C-alpha positions as a printed NumPy array, in Angstrom:
array([[-35.288,  19.178,  62.052],
       [-31.69 ,  20.122,  62.631],
       [-29.804,  23.362,  63.27 ],
       [-26.765,  24.604,  61.358],
       [-24.547,  27.315,  62.852],
       [-23.631,  30.077,  60.435],
       [-21.841,  33.395,  60.503],
       [-23.011,  36.402,  58.498],
       [-21.428,  39.797,  57.952],
       [-23.537,  42.588,  59.504],
       [-22.198,  46.175,  59.467],
       [-18.668,  44.891,  59.052],
       [-18.956,  42.397,  61.907],
       [-19.453,  38.633,  61.889],
       [-22.573,  37.651,  63.76 ],
       [-23.841,  34.168,  64.586],
       [-27.051,  32.929,  62.999],
       [-28.959,  29.655,  63.384],
       [-30.348,  27.949,  60.3  ],
       [-33.231,  25.584,  61.09 ],
       [-33.53 ,  22.899,  58.394],
       [-36.115,  20.218,  57.666],
       [-36.495,  17.851,  54.751],
       [-39.518,  16.318,  53.042],
       [-40.117,  13.789,  50.278],
       [-41.261,  15.26 ,  46.979],
       [-44.359,  13.63 ,  45.491],
       [-43.065,  14.55 ,  42.04 ],
       [-39.628,  12.975,  42.063],
       [-39.592,  10.724,  45.122],
       [-36.405,  12.518,  46.205],
       [-35.89 ,  14.484,  49.4  ],
       [-35.872,  18.283,  49.344],
       [-34.959,  20.785,  52.056],
       [-36.552,  23.915,  53.457],
       [-34.936,  26.266,  55.96 ],
       [-35.424,  29.397,  58.07 ],
       [-32.768,  31.472,  59.817],
       [-32.943,  33.17 ,  63.23 ],
       [-30.484,  35.028,  65.434],
       [-31.277,  32.887,  68.48 ],
       [-32.183,  29.296,  69.309],
       [-34.258,  29.68 ,  72.443],
       [-37.199,  27.272,  73.009],
       [-39.578,  29.947,  71.714],
       [-37.479,  30.413,  68.556],
       [-37.257,  26.647,  68.005],
       [-41.059,  26.399,  68.236],
       [-41.519,  29.294,  65.808],
       [-38.971,  27.794,  63.395],
       [-40.739,  24.416,  63.513],
       [-44.079,  26.02 ,  62.665],
       [-42.564,  28.059,  59.843],
       [-40.906,  24.976,  58.351],
       [-44.211,  23.072,  58.484],
       [-45.935,  25.913,  56.628],
       [-43.228,  25.891,  53.954],
       [-43.447,  22.118,  53.501],
       [-47.255,  22.151,  53.326],
       [-47.153,  24.933,  50.754],
       [-44.59 ,  23.068,  48.632],
       [-46.591,  19.825,  48.767],
       [-49.808,  21.664,  47.903],
       [-48.125,  23.188,  44.858],
       [-46.861,  19.75 ,  43.862],
       [-50.355,  18.297,  44.282],
       [-51.771,  20.976,  42.   ],
       [-49.081,  20.177,  39.453],
       [-49.761,  16.424,  39.697],
       [-53.418,  16.93 ,  38.798],
       [-52.485,  18.826,  35.628],
       [-49.272,  16.97 ,  34.724],
       [-48.861,  16.431,  30.997],
       [-47.6  ,  13.359,  29.181],
       [-44.445,  15.242,  28.289],
       [-43.712,  16.177,  31.918],
       [-44.371,  12.691,  33.288],
       [-42.473,  10.873,  30.531],
       [-39.467,  13.182,  30.978],
       [-39.37 ,  12.432,  34.713],
       [-39.81 ,   8.71 ,  34.047],
       [-37.105,   8.438,  31.385],
       [-34.618,  10.277,  33.586],
       [-35.082,   7.594,  36.252],
       [-35.416,   4.702,  33.772],
       [-32.077,   5.509,  32.146],
       [-30.267,   5.024,  35.457],
       [-31.568,   1.511,  36.111],
       [-31.449,  -0.314,  32.76 ],
       [-28.851,  -1.159,  30.142],
       [-28.331,   1.491,  27.407],
       [-29.792,  -0.738,  24.678],
       [-32.889,  -1.403,  26.808],
       [-33.256,   2.317,  27.494],
       [-32.861,   3.202,  23.817],
       [-35.71 ,   0.913,  22.731],
       [-37.915,   1.863,  25.676],
       [-37.399,   5.586,  25.122],
       [-38.244,   5.142,  21.44 ],
       [-41.6  ,   3.514,  22.279],
       [-42.425,   6.047,  25.013],
       [-41.625,   9.063,  22.824],
       [-43.744,   7.647,  19.992],
       [-46.662,   7.208,  22.41 ],
       [-46.254,  10.796,  23.665],
       [-46.089,  12.104,  20.085],
       [-49.254,  10.204,  19.139],
       [-51.32 ,  11.321,  22.152],
       [-49.846,  14.832,  22.307],
       [-47.151,  16.325,  24.522],
       [-49.611,  18.655,  26.284],
       [-52.208,  15.952,  26.968],
       [-52.956,  15.699,  30.697],
       [-52.044,  12.126,  31.567],
       [-54.957,  11.664,  33.987],
       [-57.387,  12.502,  31.155],
       [-56.309,   9.545,  28.996],
       [-59.224,   7.104,  29.084],
       [-59.169,   3.34 ,  28.846],
       [-61.342,   3.622,  25.737],
       [-58.781,   5.789,  23.942],
       [-56.011,   3.377,  24.938],
       [-57.993,   0.399,  23.609],
       [-58.556,   2.198,  20.326],
       [-54.904,   3.217,  20.107],
       [-53.395,  -0.258,  20.534],
       [-55.961,  -2.057,  18.372],
       [-55.45 ,   0.561,  15.666],
       [-51.755,  -0.327,  15.652],
       [-52.642,  -3.871,  14.627],
       [-55.352,  -3.275,  12.062],
       [-54.706,   0.174,  10.576],
       [-53.302,  -0.412,   7.092],
       [-50.748,   2.383,   7.491],
       [-49.34 ,   0.806,  10.663],
       [-50.194,  -2.906,  10.433],
       [-47.755,  -3.838,  13.212],
       [-47.203,  -7.373,  14.465],
       [-48.531,  -8.7  ,  17.77 ],
       [-44.993,  -8.782,  19.142],
       [-44.282,  -5.128,  18.324],
       [-47.579,  -3.901,  19.775],
       [-47.064,  -6.029,  22.884],
       [-43.586,  -4.531,  23.365],
       [-44.934,  -0.965,  23.019],
       [-47.81 ,  -1.699,  25.405],
       [-45.438,  -3.159,  28.008],
       [-43.155,  -0.12 ,  27.928],
       [-46.073,   2.332,  28.155],
       [-47.421,   0.294,  31.078],
       [-44.12 ,   0.823,  32.917],
       [-44.551,   4.577,  32.335],
       [-48.081,   4.442,  33.776],
       [-46.844,   2.411,  36.779],
       [-44.388,   5.231,  37.437],
       [-47.243,   7.745,  37.178],
       [-49.267,   5.782,  39.753],
       [-46.291,   5.507,  42.118],
       [-45.719,   9.276,  42.117],
       [-49.35 ,  10.319,  42.298],
       [-49.962,  11.43 ,  38.724],
       [-52.546,   8.652,  38.292],
       [-54.789,   6.618,  40.574],
       [-54.752,   3.507,  38.369],
       [-52.766,   2.084,  35.487],
       [-55.385,   1.85 ,  32.732],
       [-52.915,   0.11 ,  30.429],
       [-53.379,  -3.058,  32.492],
       [-57.114,  -2.971,  31.701],
       [-56.632,  -2.666,  27.942],
       [-58.141,  -5.518,  25.911],
       [-56.456,  -6.132,  22.57 ],
       [-57.898,  -8.279,  19.793],
       [-54.674,  -9.972,  18.764],
       [-54.086, -11.061,  15.178],
       [-53.967, -14.687,  14.069],
       [-50.295, -14.946,  13.139],
       [-49.841, -18.717,  12.887],
       [-48.942, -18.672,   9.188],
       [-46.606, -15.694,   9.586],
       [-44.866, -17.309,  12.562],
       [-44.234, -20.532,  10.653],
       [-42.537, -18.563,   7.89 ],
       [-40.848, -16.226,  10.348],
       [-38.858, -18.96 ,  12.115],
       [-37.372, -20.186,   8.841],
       [-36.423, -16.595,   8.03 ],
       [-34.697, -15.983,  11.369],
       [-31.512, -17.834,  10.473],
       [-29.313, -18.42 ,   7.433],
       [-28.766, -21.471,   5.291],
       [-25.16 , -22.517,   4.745],
       [-25.332, -21.155,   1.205],
       [-26.658, -17.766,   2.389],
       [-24.013, -17.555,   5.118],
       [-21.223, -18.314,   2.656],
       [-22.491, -15.709,   0.171],
       [-22.429, -13.005,   2.876],
       [-18.895, -13.858,   4.037],
       [-17.585, -14.027,   0.459],
       [-19.192, -10.67 ,  -0.341],
       [-17.442,  -9.097,   2.666],
       [-14.072, -10.465,   1.545],
       [-14.524,  -9.42 ,  -2.088],
       [-15.402,  -5.865,  -1.016],
       [-12.505,  -5.474,   1.425],
       [-14.563,  -5.786,   4.624],
       [-12.353,  -8.499,   6.152],
       [-12.931,  -7.185,   9.685],
       [-16.686,  -7.656,   9.306],
       [-16.196, -11.079,   7.73 ],
       [-14.234, -12.214,  10.794],
       [-16.754, -10.814,  13.293],
       [-19.664, -12.426,  11.438],
       [-17.745, -15.732,  11.31 ],
       [-17.09 , -15.545,  15.047],
       [-20.772, -14.842,  15.714],
       [-21.685, -17.824,  13.539],
       [-19.196, -20.057,  15.396],
       [-20.065, -18.874,  18.925],
       [-23.585, -17.401,  18.955],
       [-22.35 , -14.117,  20.443],
       [-24.257, -10.865,  20.064],
       [-22.536,  -8.322,  17.829],
       [-21.872,  -5.985,  20.774],
       [-20.235,  -8.847,  22.69 ],
       [-18.042,  -9.82 ,  19.731],
       [-17.056,  -6.265,  18.752],
       [-16.277,  -5.524,  22.416],
       [-13.883,  -8.457,  22.884],
       [-10.46 ,  -7.503,  24.217],
       [ -7.18 ,  -9.407,  24.074],
       [ -7.471, -10.134,  27.802],
       [-10.841, -11.848,  27.242],
       [ -9.133, -14.707,  25.371],
       [ -8.226, -17.491,  27.816],
       [ -5.899, -20.434,  27.187],
       [ -6.417, -23.474,  29.42 ],
       [ -5.16 , -27.046,  28.966],
       [ -4.562, -26.6  ,  25.268],
       [ -8.036, -25.157,  24.66 ],
       [ -9.164, -21.596,  23.945],
       [-12.057, -19.894,  25.712],
       [-13.704, -16.474,  25.634],
       [-14.672, -14.695,  28.839],
       [-17.8  , -12.781,  27.788],
       [-18.431, -10.216,  30.526],
       [-19.237,  -6.919,  28.799],
       [-20.487,  -5.386,  25.576],
       [-19.539,  -2.519,  23.273],
       [-22.239,   0.15 ,  23.468],
       [-22.735,   3.014,  21.016],
       [-24.783,   6.065,  22.018],
       [-26.009,   9.048,  20.046],
       [-26.597,  12.726,  20.915],
       [-23.654,  13.116,  21.189],
       [-22.123,  10.175,  19.355],
       [-19.911,   8.135,  21.675],
       [-19.123,   4.574,  22.73 ],
       [-17.927,   2.664,  25.776],
       [-17.494,  -0.859,  27.138],
       [-20.326,  -1.722,  29.517],
       [-19.571,  -3.425,  32.832],
       [-21.841,  -6.365,  31.948],
       [-23.505,  -8.086,  29.012],
       [-27.051,  -7.248,  27.872],
       [-28.53 ,  -9.726,  30.381],
       [-27.206, -11.482,  33.495],
       [-27.462, -14.807,  31.642],
       [-25.086, -13.332,  29.071],
       [-22.15 , -13.39 ,  31.515],
       [-20.436, -16.607,  30.463],
       [-17.279, -18.441,  29.438],
       [-17.403, -20.385,  26.16 ],
       [-15.035, -22.76 ,  24.4  ],
       [-13.895, -21.996,  20.85 ],
       [-13.636, -24.29 ,  17.867],
       [-10.27 , -24.475,  16.03 ],
       [-11.507, -22.06 ,  13.327],
       [-12.819, -19.572,  15.906],
       [ -9.481, -19.849,  17.739],
       [ -7.604, -18.938,  14.543],
       [ -9.774, -15.832,  14.124],
       [ -9.171, -14.47 ,  17.636],
       [ -5.456, -15.326,  17.592],
       [ -5.056, -13.49 ,  14.296],
       [ -6.598, -10.358,  15.797],
       [ -4.625, -10.553,  19.067],
       [ -1.229, -10.052,  17.463],
       [  0.862,  -7.114,  18.727],
       [ -1.943,  -5.559,  20.785],
       [ -2.247,  -4.419,  24.398],
       [ -4.261,  -6.582,  26.786],
       [ -7.074,  -4.   ,  26.91 ],
       [ -7.13 ,  -3.481,  23.131],
       [-10.145,  -4.623,  21.114],
       [ -9.771,  -7.671,  18.888],
       [-11.796,  -6.059,  16.093],
       [-11.621,  -2.505,  14.762],
       [-11.836,  -0.561,  11.501],
       [ -8.092,  -0.002,  11.882],
       [ -7.088,  -3.594,  12.774],
       [ -3.373,  -2.907,  13.25 ],
       [ -3.859,  -0.233,  15.957],
       [ -2.279,  -1.724,  19.123],
       [ -3.873,   0.543,  21.749],
       [ -7.535,   0.875,  22.722],
       [ -7.31 ,   4.684,  22.645],
       [ -6.235,   4.593,  18.984],
       [ -8.8  ,   2.057,  17.794],
       [-11.995,   2.744,  15.839],
       [-14.544,   0.194,  17.111],
       [-17.03 ,  -1.557,  14.832],
       [-20.486,   0.014,  14.927],
       [-23.527,  -2.291,  14.811],
       [-25.546,   0.255,  12.815],
       [-22.87 ,   0.348,  10.117],
       [-22.692,  -3.45 ,  10.151],
       [-26.453,  -3.773,   9.644],
       [-26.397,  -1.183,   6.853],
       [-23.688,  -3.151,   5.097],
       [-25.652,  -6.411,   5.514],
       [-28.661,  -4.753,   3.916],
       [-26.564,  -3.916,   0.845],
       [-25.099,  -7.417,   0.747],
       [-28.47 ,  -9.206,   0.76 ],
       [-29.609,  -6.95 ,  -2.079],
       [-26.512,  -7.811,  -4.112],
       [-26.752, -11.514,  -3.277],
       [-30.559, -11.624,  -3.7  ],
       [-31.149, -13.122,  -0.243],
       [-34.847, -12.754,   0.569],
       [-34.431, -12.153,   4.318],
       [-34.11 ,  -9.025,   6.474],
       [-30.657, -10.056,   7.667],
       [-29.103,  -8.293,  10.666],
       [-26.058,  -9.183,  12.763],
       [-28.379, -11.174,  15.059],
       [-28.967, -13.704,  12.266],
       [-25.485, -15.163,  12.796],
       [-26.395, -15.793,  16.44 ],
       [-29.631, -17.528,  15.4  ],
       [-27.77 , -19.517,  12.748],
       [-25.39 , -20.811,  15.425],
       [-28.429, -22.143,  17.302],
       [-29.719, -23.875,  14.158],
       [-26.328, -25.485,  13.458],
       [-26.001, -26.801,  17.023],
       [-29.567, -28.128,  16.866],
       [-28.647, -29.937,  13.644],
       [-25.696, -31.449,  15.542],
       [-28.109, -32.792,  18.212],
       [-26.643, -30.563,  20.938],
       [-29.142, -30.433,  23.867],
       [-31.221, -27.255,  24.113],
       [-30.061, -26.434,  27.657],
       [-26.407, -26.565,  26.513],
       [-27.185, -24.228,  23.611],
       [-28.956, -21.759,  25.925],
       [-25.973, -21.714,  28.294],
       [-23.565, -21.183,  25.411],
       [-25.358, -18.217,  23.85 ],
       [-26.403, -16.676,  27.181],
       [-30.098, -16.338,  26.478],
       [-32.288, -14.982,  29.293],
       [-35.398, -15.005,  27.097],
       [-35.191, -18.382,  25.365],
       [-38.355, -18.062,  23.274],
       [-36.687, -17.549,  19.891],
       [-33.926, -20.054,  20.727],
       [-36.469, -22.748,  21.532],
       [-38.507, -22.006,  18.416],
       [-35.47 , -22.312,  16.138],
       [-34.349, -25.465,  17.955],
       [-37.76 , -27.109,  17.659],
       [-38.088, -26.091,  14.011],
       [-34.687, -27.507,  13.036],
       [-35.124, -30.777,  14.952],
       [-38.651, -31.196,  13.563],
       [-37.322, -30.716,  10.024],
       [-34.592, -33.281,  10.73 ],
       [-37.238, -35.795,  11.85 ],
       [-39.297, -35.114,   8.724],
       [-36.236, -35.624,   6.507],
       [-35.514, -38.881,   8.319],
       [-39.086, -40.109,   7.853],
       [-38.894, -39.271,   4.156],
       [-35.663, -41.244,   3.766],
       [-36.381, -44.221,   6.01 ],
       [-38.024, -46.152,   3.167],
       [-34.664, -46.147,   1.389],
       [-33.306, -48.567,   3.976],
       [-35.06 , -51.327,   2.08 ],
       [-32.585, -50.808,  -0.752],
       [-29.836, -52.249,   1.453],
       [-31.575, -55.592,   2.003]])
């Protein structure tokens, strides 16, 4: 407890008052709140009375919070969680997490008391996602949703809304996806013919800026947000070679629509410096001309020299355009901007570049997909070699 001296106007005169203040930790938010009482004196008797009054106020507030905790709804808990979650993760991570959480809340009901959600209903919910014909989601999607909801329930346990996290007790009968996974890896990157068709389509339809960004992704393995967020000052010349300092990403947000350059890449592993090939160097040098150091390399208005005047490339628009291109070019893959990143991995694997070097170059924290593409490409190369080895006899 502490005392704050105050002056109040009484009958036209300023009189001294003593405000006795104490703080307590809210069980709802984990933040500290204050209660106070004011007296005209601060004698030992007054201090004792103030202490007792503050204790009563705190106990009453905590009791009210406890009553609320027992009847807290999914909507109330998820709102509190997302407010905190948004402050500690990257915007793209928050966007996906919030999407999964809001879908879960919609499905179970906003007014559902979170402590009334049984393990049985959770088991049914997640298994239904896999085997209900209307949903028929993949193991990976259901696992991602389950993980995000589990983080929500961990929050609920931490702040007293729940005693246990029942999500951790859920047993899911996972699908056998071996056949789908074999096909999926081949469909996660582009063939040279498919890549060329996409670039040519961009050029024919006047989307040169997208053609150059996609080329740079193909040549470097960068994420679209990293490539579209490149500034002139991120291009480094050393000993006759050209490098990119990848240390941030271009982030678009909605409600309201806005964008900004983040102070880091999507993951810590993404903070890196990479060397450029001659063709990649030509692309960045072409887009550096007559621009400020903090100007973006790529924009819808490529000649704008100042960042404030530029219109940055939006990943959603890029993916929409790719969808139209694959329809026109009859490419049977769900191509997104990330495919150019995966294709870079496949090309390097074909060049016998070691996996660890590839992972460092593309800045992958989660290397699962990188390793799968690498192993698939190198395995195919071995199979092609085994099929051709008999031809060596022709040279005898």
